[in-house]
Amino acid sequence: MYAVIKTGGKQYKVAAGEKIKVEQIAAEVGQEIVINEVLAVGSGAELQVGAPLVAGASVKATVVAQGKHDKVRIFKLRRRKHYKKSQGHRQTYTELEISAVNV
């Protein structure tokens, strides 16, 4: 059984036992959280799509880690104008282990 969830403005297809990295969630490592924004639930050829959410569906997950992704370098250059700007950014994430998909 799998589900399509929405968290942090993005959508993820998840199944029990998977680990995913999502936008940072305010939770401690080891804490169990419940995600109620389930857009679709499916198993095999059967698919239940919500409008916009599936009523009564939820996904249970455990927080495995909090961290930062690799640095993204931003470099701006205006040629022949003596303008250079360098900047970096590391986006924070929360790693979740999906334990159950409830319908």
Tab-separated table of C-alpha atoms in Angstrom, residues 20-27 33 63-67 69 92-96:
chain	number	residue	atom	x	y	z
A	20	ILE	CA	12.313	10.201	2.791
A	21	LYS	CA	13.796	13.663	3.264
A	22	VAL	CA	11.206	16.449	3.559
A	23	GLU	CA	11.291	20.142	4.413
A	24	GLN	CA	12.152	20.706	8.059
A	25	ILE	CA	9.454	19.757	10.574
A	26	ALA	CA	9.595	20.971	14.173
A	27	ALA	CA	9.958	17.568	15.876
A	33	ILE	CA	4.393	12.157	13.849
A	63	VAL	CA	11.756	11.274	12.726
A	64	VAL	CA	15.151	9.671	12.000
A	65	ALA	CA	17.346	12.774	11.661
A	66	GLN	CA	17.446	16.536	11.229
A	67	GLY	CA	20.123	17.993	8.959
A	69	HIS	CA	21.529	19.302	2.377
A	92	THR	CA	17.418	22.143	6.150
A	93	TYR	CA	15.557	18.824	6.051
A	94	THR	CA	13.914	16.236	8.265
A	95	GLU	CA	14.436	12.565	7.456
A	96	LEU	CA	11.355	10.447	8.088
